[in-house]
Coordinates of C-alpha atoms and ligand atoms in Angstrom, one line a residue:
M1 CA 98.1 106.1 -142.8
S2 CA 97.4 103.7 -140.0
Y3 CA 99.6 100.7 -139.4
I4 CA 98.5 97.4 -141.0
V5 CA 99.8 94.3 -139.4
F6 CA 101.9 91.9 -141.6
A7 CA 99.3 89.1 -141.4
R8 CA 96.8 91.4 -143.0
K9 CA 99.0 93.4 -145.3
Y10 CA 100.5 90.2 -146.8
R11 CA 97.3 88.1 -146.9
P12 CA 97.3 86.1 -150.1
Q13 CA 94.7 87.4 -152.7
A14 CA 95.0 84.5 -155.2
F15 CA 95.1 80.8 -155.0
D16 CA 98.7 80.5 -156.1
E17 CA 99.8 82.9 -153.3
V18 CA 98.5 80.5 -150.6
V19 CA 101.5 78.8 -149.2
G20 CA 101.7 75.0 -148.5
Q21 CA 98.2 74.1 -149.4
S22 CA 98.5 73.4 -153.1
H23 CA 96.7 70.0 -152.7
I24 CA 93.6 72.1 -151.9
T25 CA 93.9 75.2 -154.0
T26 CA 94.6 73.1 -157.2
T27 CA 91.4 71.1 -156.5
L28 CA 89.4 74.2 -156.0
E29 CA 90.8 75.8 -159.1
N30 CA 89.9 72.7 -161.1
A31 CA 86.4 72.6 -159.7
I32 CA 85.8 76.2 -160.7
A33 CA 87.3 75.6 -164.2
Q34 CA 85.2 72.5 -164.7
D35 CA 82.0 74.1 -163.2
R36 CA 81.8 71.4 -160.6
V37 CA 81.7 73.5 -157.4
A38 CA 80.0 71.8 -154.5
H39 CA 77.5 73.7 -152.4
A40 CA 79.3 73.1 -149.1
Y41 CA 82.9 72.6 -148.0
I42 CA 84.6 71.8 -144.7
F43 CA 88.1 73.4 -144.4
A44 CA 89.7 71.5 -141.5
G45 CA 93.1 72.1 -140.0
P46 CA 95.2 73.9 -137.4
R47 CA 95.0 77.6 -136.8
G48 CA 96.8 80.1 -139.0
V49 CA 97.4 77.9 -142.0
G50 CA 95.1 79.6 -144.5
K51 CA 91.6 78.3 -144.1
T52 CA 89.8 81.6 -144.0
T53 CA 92.1 83.2 -146.5
T54 CA 91.4 80.3 -149.0
A55 CA 87.7 80.7 -148.3
R56 CA 87.8 84.4 -149.2
I57 CA 89.8 83.8 -152.4
F58 CA 87.2 81.1 -153.3
A59 CA 84.4 83.5 -152.7
K60 CA 86.2 86.0 -154.9
A61 CA 86.7 83.4 -157.6
L62 CA 83.0 82.7 -157.6
N63 CA 81.8 86.3 -157.6
C64 CA 84.5 88.1 -159.7
E65 CA 83.0 90.1 -162.6
R66 CA 85.0 88.0 -165.0
G67 CA 84.1 84.8 -163.2
P68 CA 83.5 82.3 -162.0
T69 CA 87.2 82.0 -162.6
A70 CA 90.1 80.3 -160.8
D71 CA 92.0 83.5 -161.3
P72 CA 89.9 86.4 -159.9
C73 CA 91.0 89.8 -161.2
N74 CA 91.3 91.5 -157.8
K75 CA 90.4 94.8 -159.6
C76 CA 86.6 94.7 -160.2
P77 CA 84.3 96.2 -157.6
L78 CA 83.2 92.7 -156.5
C79 CA 86.7 91.5 -155.9
L80 CA 87.7 94.8 -154.1
E81 CA 84.7 94.6 -151.8
I82 CA 85.7 91.1 -150.8
T83 CA 89.3 92.1 -150.2
Q84 CA 88.1 95.0 -148.0
G85 CA 85.6 92.8 -146.2
S86 CA 82.7 95.0 -147.2
S87 CA 80.8 92.7 -149.6
L88 CA 77.3 92.0 -148.6
D89 CA 77.3 88.7 -150.4
I90 CA 80.2 87.2 -148.3
L91 CA 78.9 86.5 -144.8
E92 CA 81.6 85.7 -142.3
I93 CA 80.2 84.2 -139.1
D94 CA 82.2 83.3 -136.0
G95 CA 80.8 80.0 -134.9
A96 CA 82.1 80.5 -131.4
S97 CA 80.0 83.6 -130.7
N98 CA 77.0 82.7 -132.9
R99 CA 76.5 79.2 -131.8
G100 CA 72.9 79.0 -130.9
I101 CA 69.7 78.0 -132.7
D102 CA 68.5 81.6 -133.1
E103 CA 71.5 82.7 -135.1
I104 CA 71.2 79.7 -137.4
R105 CA 67.4 80.3 -137.8
N106 CA 68.3 83.9 -138.9
L107 CA 70.8 82.4 -141.3
R108 CA 68.2 80.1 -142.8
E109 CA 65.8 83.1 -143.3
N110 CA 68.6 85.1 -144.9
V111 CA 69.8 82.3 -147.2
K112 CA 66.6 82.6 -149.2
F113 CA 67.3 86.1 -150.5
S114 CA 69.3 86.5 -153.7
P115 CA 72.9 87.9 -153.6
S116 CA 73.0 91.7 -153.8
K117 CA 75.6 92.1 -156.5
G118 CA 77.5 88.8 -157.0
R119 CA 76.4 85.4 -158.4
F120 CA 76.6 83.7 -155.0
K121 CA 76.1 84.3 -151.4
V122 CA 79.0 82.7 -149.6
Y123 CA 78.6 81.9 -145.9
I124 CA 82.0 81.4 -144.2
I125 CA 81.4 79.9 -140.7
D126 CA 84.6 79.9 -138.7
E127 CA 85.0 77.4 -135.8
V128 CA 81.8 75.7 -136.9
H129 CA 82.4 72.9 -134.4
M130 CA 81.3 75.3 -131.7
L131 CA 77.6 75.3 -132.8
T132 CA 75.1 73.7 -130.5
Q133 CA 73.4 70.4 -131.5
E134 CA 70.1 72.3 -132.2
A135 CA 72.0 74.8 -134.3
F136 CA 73.6 72.0 -136.3
N137 CA 70.1 70.4 -136.8
A138 CA 68.8 73.7 -138.1
L139 CA 71.8 74.0 -140.4
L140 CA 71.3 70.5 -141.7
K141 CA 67.9 71.4 -143.1
T142 CA 69.5 74.2 -145.2
L143 CA 72.3 71.9 -146.3
E144 CA 69.7 69.3 -147.5
E145 CA 68.1 71.7 -149.8
P146 CA 70.4 74.6 -150.4
P147 CA 69.3 77.4 -152.8
A148 CA 71.3 77.4 -156.0
H149 CA 72.8 80.9 -155.2
V150 CA 74.3 79.8 -151.8
K151 CA 77.7 78.3 -151.0
F152 CA 78.9 77.3 -147.5
I153 CA 82.4 77.1 -146.3
F154 CA 82.8 75.7 -142.8
A155 CA 86.2 76.2 -141.2
T156 CA 87.2 74.2 -138.1
T157 CA 90.3 73.4 -136.1
Q158 CA 88.4 70.4 -134.7
A159 CA 86.6 68.5 -137.5
H160 CA 86.0 65.5 -135.2
K161 CA 83.5 67.6 -133.2
V162 CA 81.3 68.3 -136.3
P163 CA 78.4 65.9 -136.6
P164 CA 78.7 63.2 -139.3
T165 CA 75.4 64.3 -140.8
I166 CA 76.9 67.7 -141.6
L167 CA 80.3 66.3 -142.7
S168 CA 78.6 63.9 -145.1
R169 CA 77.0 66.8 -146.9
C170 CA 80.3 68.7 -147.4
Q171 CA 83.4 68.2 -149.5
R172 CA 86.2 68.1 -147.0
F173 CA 89.7 69.6 -147.3
D174 CA 92.4 69.0 -144.7
F175 CA 94.8 71.9 -144.4
R176 CA 98.3 71.1 -143.4
R177 CA 100.8 72.6 -141.0
I178 CA 103.1 74.7 -143.1
S179 CA 106.7 73.5 -143.4
I180 CA 109.6 75.5 -141.8
K181 CA 111.1 76.1 -145.2
D182 CA 107.9 77.5 -146.6
I183 CA 107.4 79.8 -143.6
V184 CA 111.1 80.9 -143.7
D185 CA 110.7 81.7 -147.5
S186 CA 107.5 83.7 -146.8
L187 CA 109.0 85.6 -143.9
K188 CA 112.1 86.4 -146.0
A189 CA 109.9 87.9 -148.7
I190 CA 108.1 90.1 -146.1
A191 CA 111.4 91.2 -144.5
K192 CA 112.7 92.3 -147.9
K193 CA 109.6 94.4 -148.7
E194 CA 109.8 95.9 -145.2
N195 CA 113.5 96.6 -145.4
L196 CA 114.3 94.5 -142.4
K197 CA 117.7 92.9 -141.9
V198 CA 117.1 89.4 -140.6
E199 CA 119.5 86.5 -140.8
D200 CA 118.3 83.0 -141.9
D201 CA 118.9 81.5 -138.5
V202 CA 116.6 84.1 -136.9
L203 CA 113.8 83.3 -139.5
I204 CA 114.3 79.6 -138.8
L205 CA 113.9 80.2 -135.1
M206 CA 110.6 82.2 -135.7
A207 CA 109.3 79.5 -138.0
K208 CA 110.0 76.7 -135.5
H209 CA 108.4 78.7 -132.7
S210 CA 105.2 79.1 -134.7
D211 CA 104.6 75.4 -135.1
G212 CA 103.4 75.4 -138.7
S213 CA 101.2 78.4 -138.4
M214 CA 102.0 81.1 -140.9
R215 CA 99.9 83.7 -139.1
D216 CA 101.8 83.1 -135.8
A217 CA 105.1 83.4 -137.7
Q218 CA 104.0 86.7 -139.3
V219 CA 102.8 88.1 -135.9
V220 CA 106.2 87.2 -134.4
L221 CA 108.1 88.9 -137.2
D222 CA 105.8 92.0 -136.9
Q223 CA 106.3 92.2 -133.1
I224 CA 110.1 91.7 -133.2
S225 CA 110.6 94.2 -136.1
S226 CA 108.9 97.0 -134.2
F227 CA 111.2 96.2 -131.2
A228 CA 114.4 95.8 -133.1
D229 CA 114.3 98.8 -135.4
G230 CA 115.4 97.4 -138.8
R231 CA 117.9 94.8 -137.8
I232 CA 116.9 91.7 -135.9
S233 CA 119.6 89.7 -134.2
L234 CA 119.3 86.1 -133.0
E235 CA 119.7 87.3 -129.5
D236 CA 116.7 89.8 -129.7
A237 CA 114.6 87.1 -131.3
S238 CA 115.5 84.5 -128.7
K239 CA 114.8 86.9 -125.9
I240 CA 111.3 87.9 -127.2
L241 CA 110.4 84.3 -128.1
G242 CA 111.6 83.0 -124.8
A243 CA 113.7 80.6 -126.9
V244 CA 116.6 78.6 -125.6
S245 CA 119.9 78.9 -127.5
D246 CA 121.5 75.9 -129.2
D247 CA 124.6 76.2 -127.0
I248 CA 122.6 75.8 -123.8
L249 CA 120.6 72.9 -125.4
F250 CA 123.9 71.1 -126.3
S251 CA 125.2 71.5 -122.7
L252 CA 121.9 70.3 -121.3
A253 CA 121.8 67.3 -123.7
D254 CA 125.4 66.5 -122.8
S255 CA 124.7 66.5 -119.1
I256 CA 121.7 64.2 -119.7
K257 CA 123.8 61.9 -121.8
S258 CA 126.6 61.7 -119.1
R259 CA 123.9 61.2 -116.4
D260 CA 125.0 64.4 -114.7
A261 CA 121.8 65.2 -112.9
L262 CA 123.3 68.1 -110.9
G263 CA 124.6 69.7 -114.0
A264 CA 121.3 69.4 -115.9
L265 CA 119.3 70.8 -112.9
K266 CA 121.8 73.7 -112.7
I267 CA 121.2 74.6 -116.3
I268 CA 117.4 74.3 -115.9
D269 CA 117.6 76.5 -112.8
D270 CA 119.5 79.2 -114.6
L271 CA 117.0 79.2 -117.4
A272 CA 114.0 79.3 -115.0
N273 CA 115.7 82.3 -113.2
E274 CA 115.9 84.1 -116.6
G275 CA 112.2 83.7 -116.8
K276 CA 112.0 80.8 -119.2
D277 CA 109.0 78.6 -119.0
V278 CA 110.0 75.1 -117.9
A279 CA 107.4 73.4 -120.1
E280 CA 108.8 75.3 -123.1
I281 CA 112.4 74.3 -122.2
V282 CA 111.2 70.7 -122.5
L283 CA 109.7 71.4 -125.9
Y284 CA 112.9 73.0 -127.1
L285 CA 114.9 70.0 -125.8
I286 CA 112.6 67.5 -127.6
E287 CA 113.0 69.6 -130.8
H288 CA 116.8 69.6 -130.2
F289 CA 116.9 65.8 -129.9
R290 CA 114.7 65.5 -133.0
D291 CA 117.1 67.8 -135.0
L292 CA 120.1 65.7 -133.7
S293 CA 118.5 62.4 -134.8
V294 CA 117.6 63.8 -138.3
E295 CA 121.1 65.3 -139.0
Ligands
LIG1 ZN1 87.2 90.6 -160.1

């Protein structure tokens, strides 16, 4: 069997598996239960926090044989097709590479036709802010009079670049960065299933490094696990992540505090010679000061 990356292998398949976004998943679940689903949504937020994943689960909830249901079965042919990415009724479009007027005109033609198997055709447009002004204008016409069998989910990392005319026709959900604790818990669960030995401090380092993105954290765990062969040490992880150890950060902070410029420069020089990126060293130092002020 071919290798499946962690981010895909452990992608949530139900609303309650989505980590750190319960303010959104609960609202969507209620909308489905109360039959109050809007025809267009904007999912805004940083990368790797579950926007597309939530969009796919939402599509499944709408089209499941037993649905619409907040709790799709994940067993019927319609659910399985969506999981495998082969459903003809779920159209995932990358806004960055389909940003022109022609692509959106095609979409407008296509929108008229009924879904092939499911109840709804769900258009998921990723990075929607990349569309051209003309493309947005064309899209707006469809949003003004959408066919009843169509739902739109627009995902974006830069909602401020989406025209107000589009935003005002969508229900907006703001996805949050995922907390370090939530990422650590999630990585821990994956490590257990994969029989990986990873200490908590290593998981915390990975979680901090990924800056609230679950996908980035999973990619890091994946990468390091193939390197480290079953047991991941803090040293391995620091090396691969280009992280700076706490000991060094404490010495650096001490030399700054005691106004020892020469000492501080010596430490930075050593780190740079090890191949560390100076801009990253600064970020680690800021993080270190933040940790100190919180503790
Ligand atoms: Zn189903």
